XYZ file of C-alpha atoms in Angstrom:
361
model
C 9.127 53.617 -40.484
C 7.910 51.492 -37.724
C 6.005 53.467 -34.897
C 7.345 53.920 -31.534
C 4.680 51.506 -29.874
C 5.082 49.373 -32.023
C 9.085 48.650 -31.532
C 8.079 48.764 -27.566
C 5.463 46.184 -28.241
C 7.613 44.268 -30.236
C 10.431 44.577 -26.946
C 7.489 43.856 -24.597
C 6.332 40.765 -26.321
C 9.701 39.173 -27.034
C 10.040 39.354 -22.850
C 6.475 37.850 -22.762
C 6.913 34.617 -24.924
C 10.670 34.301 -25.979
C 12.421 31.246 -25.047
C 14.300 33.460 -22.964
C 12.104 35.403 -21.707
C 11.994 37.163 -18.250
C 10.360 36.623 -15.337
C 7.636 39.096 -15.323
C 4.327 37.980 -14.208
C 3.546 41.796 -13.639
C 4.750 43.837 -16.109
C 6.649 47.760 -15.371
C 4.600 50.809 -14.474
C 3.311 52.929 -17.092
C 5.737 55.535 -15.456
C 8.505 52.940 -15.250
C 8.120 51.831 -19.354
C 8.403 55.832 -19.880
C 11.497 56.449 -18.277
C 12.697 52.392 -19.486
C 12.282 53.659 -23.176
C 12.558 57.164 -23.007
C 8.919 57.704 -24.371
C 5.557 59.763 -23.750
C 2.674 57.735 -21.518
C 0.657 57.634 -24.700
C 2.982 55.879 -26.519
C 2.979 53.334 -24.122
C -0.511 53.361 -23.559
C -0.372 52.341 -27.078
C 1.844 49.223 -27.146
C -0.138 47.726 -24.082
C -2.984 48.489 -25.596
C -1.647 46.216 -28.505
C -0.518 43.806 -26.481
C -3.916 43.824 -24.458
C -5.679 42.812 -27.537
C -3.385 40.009 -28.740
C -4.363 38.763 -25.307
C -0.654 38.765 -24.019
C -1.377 41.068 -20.941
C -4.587 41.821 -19.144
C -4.926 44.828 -17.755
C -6.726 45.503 -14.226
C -7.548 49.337 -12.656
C -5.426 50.715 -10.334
C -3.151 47.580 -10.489
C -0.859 47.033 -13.600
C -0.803 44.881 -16.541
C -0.032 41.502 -16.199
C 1.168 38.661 -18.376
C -2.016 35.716 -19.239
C 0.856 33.027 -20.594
C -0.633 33.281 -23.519
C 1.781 33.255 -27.322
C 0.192 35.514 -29.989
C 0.149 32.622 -32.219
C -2.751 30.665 -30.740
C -1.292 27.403 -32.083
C 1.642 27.672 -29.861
C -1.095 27.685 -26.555
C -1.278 23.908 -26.201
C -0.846 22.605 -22.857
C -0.086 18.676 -22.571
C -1.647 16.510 -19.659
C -0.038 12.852 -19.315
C -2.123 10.873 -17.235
C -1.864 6.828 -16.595
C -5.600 6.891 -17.212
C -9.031 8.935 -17.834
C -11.740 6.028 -16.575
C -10.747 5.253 -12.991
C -12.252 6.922 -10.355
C -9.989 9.641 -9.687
C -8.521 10.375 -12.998
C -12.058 10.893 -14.743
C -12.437 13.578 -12.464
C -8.977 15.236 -12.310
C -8.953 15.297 -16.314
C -12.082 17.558 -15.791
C -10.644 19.977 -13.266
C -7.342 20.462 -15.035
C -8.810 21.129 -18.453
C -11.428 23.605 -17.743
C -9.545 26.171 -15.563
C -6.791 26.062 -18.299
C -9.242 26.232 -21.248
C -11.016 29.450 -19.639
C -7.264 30.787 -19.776
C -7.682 30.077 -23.792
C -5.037 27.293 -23.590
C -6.081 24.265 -25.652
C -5.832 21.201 -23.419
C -4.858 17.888 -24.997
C -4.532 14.273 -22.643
C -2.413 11.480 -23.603
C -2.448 7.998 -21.577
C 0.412 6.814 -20.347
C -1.241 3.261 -19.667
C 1.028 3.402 -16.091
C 4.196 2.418 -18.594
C 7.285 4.246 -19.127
C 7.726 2.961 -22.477
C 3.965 4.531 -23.459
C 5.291 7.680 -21.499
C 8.574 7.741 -23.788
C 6.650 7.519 -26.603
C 4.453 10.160 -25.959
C 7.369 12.381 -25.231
C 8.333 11.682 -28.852
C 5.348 13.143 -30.288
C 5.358 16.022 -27.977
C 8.754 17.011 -29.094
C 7.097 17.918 -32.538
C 4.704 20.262 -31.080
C 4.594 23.777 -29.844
C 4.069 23.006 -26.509
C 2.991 26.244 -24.031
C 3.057 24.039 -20.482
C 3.191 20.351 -19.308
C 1.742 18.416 -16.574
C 2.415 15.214 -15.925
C 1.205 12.378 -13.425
C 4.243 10.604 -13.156
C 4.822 6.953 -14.417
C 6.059 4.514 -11.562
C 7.612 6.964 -9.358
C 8.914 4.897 -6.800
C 11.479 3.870 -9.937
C 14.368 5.847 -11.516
C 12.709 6.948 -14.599
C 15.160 6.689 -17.979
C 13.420 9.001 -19.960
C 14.888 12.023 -18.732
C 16.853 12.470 -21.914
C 13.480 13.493 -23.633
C 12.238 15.860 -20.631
C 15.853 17.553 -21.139
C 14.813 18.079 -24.897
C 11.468 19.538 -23.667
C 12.903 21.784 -20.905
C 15.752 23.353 -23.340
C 13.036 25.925 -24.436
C 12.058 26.566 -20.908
C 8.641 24.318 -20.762
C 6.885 25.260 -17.838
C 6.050 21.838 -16.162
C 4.327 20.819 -13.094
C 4.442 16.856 -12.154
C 1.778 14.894 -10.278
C 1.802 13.082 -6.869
C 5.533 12.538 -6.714
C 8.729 13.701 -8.084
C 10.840 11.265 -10.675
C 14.029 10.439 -8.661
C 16.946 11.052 -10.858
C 14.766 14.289 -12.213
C 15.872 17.873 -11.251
C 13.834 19.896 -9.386
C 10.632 21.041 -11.069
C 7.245 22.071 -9.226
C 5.467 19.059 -8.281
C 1.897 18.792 -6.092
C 2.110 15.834 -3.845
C 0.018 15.057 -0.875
C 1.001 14.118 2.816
C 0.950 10.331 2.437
C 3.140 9.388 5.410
C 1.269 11.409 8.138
C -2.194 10.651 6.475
C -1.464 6.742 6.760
C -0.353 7.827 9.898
C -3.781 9.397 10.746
C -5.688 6.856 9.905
C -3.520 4.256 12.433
C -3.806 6.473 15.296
C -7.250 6.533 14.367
C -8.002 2.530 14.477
C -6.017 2.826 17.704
C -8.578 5.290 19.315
C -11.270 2.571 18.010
C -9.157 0.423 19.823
C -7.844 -1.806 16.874
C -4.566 -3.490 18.123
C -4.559 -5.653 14.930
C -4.113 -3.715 11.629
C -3.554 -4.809 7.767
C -2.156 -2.725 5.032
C -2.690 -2.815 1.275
C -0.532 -0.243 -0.633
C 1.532 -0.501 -4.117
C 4.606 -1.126 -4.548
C 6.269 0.862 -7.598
C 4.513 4.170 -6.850
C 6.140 7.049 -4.098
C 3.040 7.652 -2.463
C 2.289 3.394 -1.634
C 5.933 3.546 -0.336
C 5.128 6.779 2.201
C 2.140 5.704 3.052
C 3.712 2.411 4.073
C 6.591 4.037 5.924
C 3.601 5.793 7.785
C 1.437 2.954 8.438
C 4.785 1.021 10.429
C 6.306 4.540 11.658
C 2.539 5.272 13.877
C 2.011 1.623 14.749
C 5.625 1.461 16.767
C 4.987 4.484 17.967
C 1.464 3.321 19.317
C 2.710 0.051 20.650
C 0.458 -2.061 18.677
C 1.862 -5.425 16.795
C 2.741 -4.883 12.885
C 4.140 -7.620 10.886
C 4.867 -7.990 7.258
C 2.637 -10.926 6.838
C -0.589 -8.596 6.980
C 0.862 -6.430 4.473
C -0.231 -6.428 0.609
C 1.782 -5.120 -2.145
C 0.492 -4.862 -5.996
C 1.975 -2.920 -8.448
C 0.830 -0.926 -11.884
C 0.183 -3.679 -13.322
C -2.261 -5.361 -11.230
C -4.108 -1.825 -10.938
C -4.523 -1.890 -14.524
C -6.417 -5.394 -14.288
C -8.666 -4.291 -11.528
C -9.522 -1.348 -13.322
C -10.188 -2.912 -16.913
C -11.416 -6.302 -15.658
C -12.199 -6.491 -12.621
C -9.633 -8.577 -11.653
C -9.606 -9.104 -8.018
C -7.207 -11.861 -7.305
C -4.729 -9.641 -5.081
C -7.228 -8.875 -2.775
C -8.573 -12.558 -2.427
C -4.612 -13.652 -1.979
C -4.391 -10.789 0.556
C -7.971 -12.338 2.400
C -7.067 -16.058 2.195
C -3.218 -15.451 3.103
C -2.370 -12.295 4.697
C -5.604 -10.810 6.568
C -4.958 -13.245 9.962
C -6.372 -12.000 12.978
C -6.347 -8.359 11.618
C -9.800 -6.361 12.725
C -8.829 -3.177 10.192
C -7.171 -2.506 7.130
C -5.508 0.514 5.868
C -5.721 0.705 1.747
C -3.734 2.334 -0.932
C -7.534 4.647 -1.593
C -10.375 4.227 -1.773
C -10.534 2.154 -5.010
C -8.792 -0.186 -3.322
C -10.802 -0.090 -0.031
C -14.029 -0.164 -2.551
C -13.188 -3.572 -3.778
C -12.249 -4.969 -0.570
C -15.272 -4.374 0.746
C -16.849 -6.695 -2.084
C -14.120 -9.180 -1.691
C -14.686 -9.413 1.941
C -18.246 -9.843 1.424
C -17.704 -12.460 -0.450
C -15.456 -14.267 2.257
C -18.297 -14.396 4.168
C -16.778 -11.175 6.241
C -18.757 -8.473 7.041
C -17.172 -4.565 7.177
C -17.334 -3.359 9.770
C -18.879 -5.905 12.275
C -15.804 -8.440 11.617
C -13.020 -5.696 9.896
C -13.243 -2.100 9.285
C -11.646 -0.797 6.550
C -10.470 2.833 5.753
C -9.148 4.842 2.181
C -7.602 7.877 0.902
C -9.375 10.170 -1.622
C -12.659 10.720 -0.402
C -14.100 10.144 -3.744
C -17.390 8.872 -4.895
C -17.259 5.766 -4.290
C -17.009 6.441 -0.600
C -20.993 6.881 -1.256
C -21.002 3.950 -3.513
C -19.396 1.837 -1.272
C -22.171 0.013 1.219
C -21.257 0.880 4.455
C -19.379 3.860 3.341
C -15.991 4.623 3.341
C -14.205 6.381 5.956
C -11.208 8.137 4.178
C -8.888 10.893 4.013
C -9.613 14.012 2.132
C -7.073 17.034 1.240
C -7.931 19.918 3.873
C -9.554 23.531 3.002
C -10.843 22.700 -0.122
C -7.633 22.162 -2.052
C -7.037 19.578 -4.597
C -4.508 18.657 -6.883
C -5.849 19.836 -9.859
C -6.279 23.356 -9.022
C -2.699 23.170 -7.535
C -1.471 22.514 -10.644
C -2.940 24.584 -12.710
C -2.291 27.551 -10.057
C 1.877 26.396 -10.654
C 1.112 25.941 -14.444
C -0.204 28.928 -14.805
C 2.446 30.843 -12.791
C 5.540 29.461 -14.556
C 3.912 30.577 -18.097
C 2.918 34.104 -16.775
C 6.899 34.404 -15.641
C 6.813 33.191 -12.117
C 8.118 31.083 -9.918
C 6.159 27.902 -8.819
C 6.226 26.393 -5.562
C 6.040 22.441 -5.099
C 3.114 21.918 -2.819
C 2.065 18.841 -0.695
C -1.583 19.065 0.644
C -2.182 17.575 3.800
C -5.147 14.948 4.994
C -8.397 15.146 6.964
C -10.503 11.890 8.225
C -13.793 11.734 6.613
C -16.007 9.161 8.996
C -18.162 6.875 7.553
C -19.662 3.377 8.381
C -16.457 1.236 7.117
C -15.103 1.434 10.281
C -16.151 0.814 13.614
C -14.941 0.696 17.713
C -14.009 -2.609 19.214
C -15.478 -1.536 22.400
């Protein structure tokens, strides 16, 4: 005959990592499980207990027991990270701060490229259909696109796979927790910015198949009508996923010599996509015979490393009170597999000042 605690363990843990099961990040009340099952507080003492040590709950004093996310069978604990890449400058470092949060959690963390194609992303949504997947995050492929892979997300999501997506939402997706930034008021920061520096000439380089190049466009020519100051399609640069993928595995540079030779004009300041963008520019500039920022100052988003690397330095955006995207995500991660509800969350921008740009006066 099976024990008491143990059929209320077995109940308990069927909530905790059935397909179906319920939202219940915290779980009842001692008290509440007593009454719920119409046994003694030892008893259920007992089948947390159990529970506590398969590592499905964690307990805390004076609080409750809550659910970790974590399946008994540590094989079904695998979280999947799509990212277009893990050598660029920001994706070497997000890889990091997604993995170890979610590893101390005692998920094991795998990372598949994408390559920034949707045909590499379908692909890889093949494979991960023959896994026992716990959560999913993914950086999303070309999101300025329809993406036509949603018939493999819709296999994913029919056994309620938490997921979190990365800097934009796909368009013809429903709604699933996604951590974005504030691209169009950041771009617009940084005008009103090279306004105050009294810039009344202003270049844009941004990419073209992404959501975030086509909001922080729309904020770049939203702030500079709204500041009076001539904009004009000719200064503006557009490169897509493709062209990233050459700068970043060969250094190819021929967009931003186009955009110096063809497009720059009489502009004194340029607004770029980041700051791997702006990085290069600098360089390309340089060797135009341009100086940054004596002849054209030149501003990012990120605030990564290479702001440092960068000679002057970069001014650029950063995200505000310490967040970041990776810890976002894991936080939303996290909460779907304990039984929550995640939030989408867009983190907003703060100018970092460094020598890349400079006043007029």
């Amino acid at each position: 005959m099976i024990p008491k605690y143990q059929k209320i363990a077995d109940l308990l843990r069927a909530q905790l990592t059935g397909e179906n099961r319920m939202q219940m990040m915290k779980l009842p009340t001692e008290k509440e499980l007593c009454a719920l099952y119409g046994v003694s507080r030892q008893t259920v003492r007992q089948a947390l207990h159990l529970l506590e040590d398969e590592g499905l709950i964690e307990r805390r004093q004076g609080s409750g027991a809550y659910a970790t996310g974590l399946h008994p069978d540590s094989s079904h604990n695998q979280i999947a990270i799509l990212l277009p890449t893990d050598s660029d400058y920001t994706y070497a470092r997000l890889r990091s701060e997604l993995q170890a949060p979610l590893t101390k959690e005692g998920f094991a963390v795998s990372f598949f490229l994408t390559g920034y194609s949707v045909s590499k992303e379908r692909q890889i949504l093949q494979q991960l259909l023959e896994l026992p997947l716990r959560g999913l995050i993914v950086d999303t492929v070309k999101s300025a696109l329809p993406n036509p892979n949603l018939d493999l997300y819709d296999k994913l999501w029919a056994n309620q796979l938490p997921t979190v997506f990365l800097h934009a939402p796909y368009l013809n997706f429903p709604t699933r927790p996604v951590i974005t930034e504030e691209n169009f008021s950041g771009a617009a920061q940084l005008v009103q910015y090279l306004c105050e520096q009294k810039h009344t000439h202003i270049a844009g380089i941004f990419q073209n198949d992404t959501a975030a190049g086509m909001e922080r466009y729309l904020g770049f020519a939203t702030q500079s009508a709204r500041a009076g100051i001539p904009w004009d399609d000719a200064h503006i640069c557009w490169y897509s996923s493709c062209e990233l993928a050459a700068l970043q595995k060969k250094q190819d540079t021929g967009f931003l010599t186009d955009f110096i030779r063809q497009k720059l004009g009489a502009c004194s300041a340029v607004i770029c996509q980041d700051d791997e963008i702006a990085y290069w520019l600098v360089k390309e500039l340089l060797r135009a015979g341009k100086h940054v920022p004596e002849d054209v100052s030149v501003a990012g988003f990120d605030n990564s490393y290479l702001c440092d690397f960068s000679l002057p330095g970069l001014t650029s955006l950063t995200c505000k009170n310490g967040l970041n995207m990776a810890s976002a995500a894991t936080e939303a991660l996290l909460t779907q597999m304990r039984g929550g509800q995640a939030s989408s969350v867009s983190l907003r921008f703060e100018l970092i000042e460094r020598g890349s740009c400079a006043s007029l006066v």
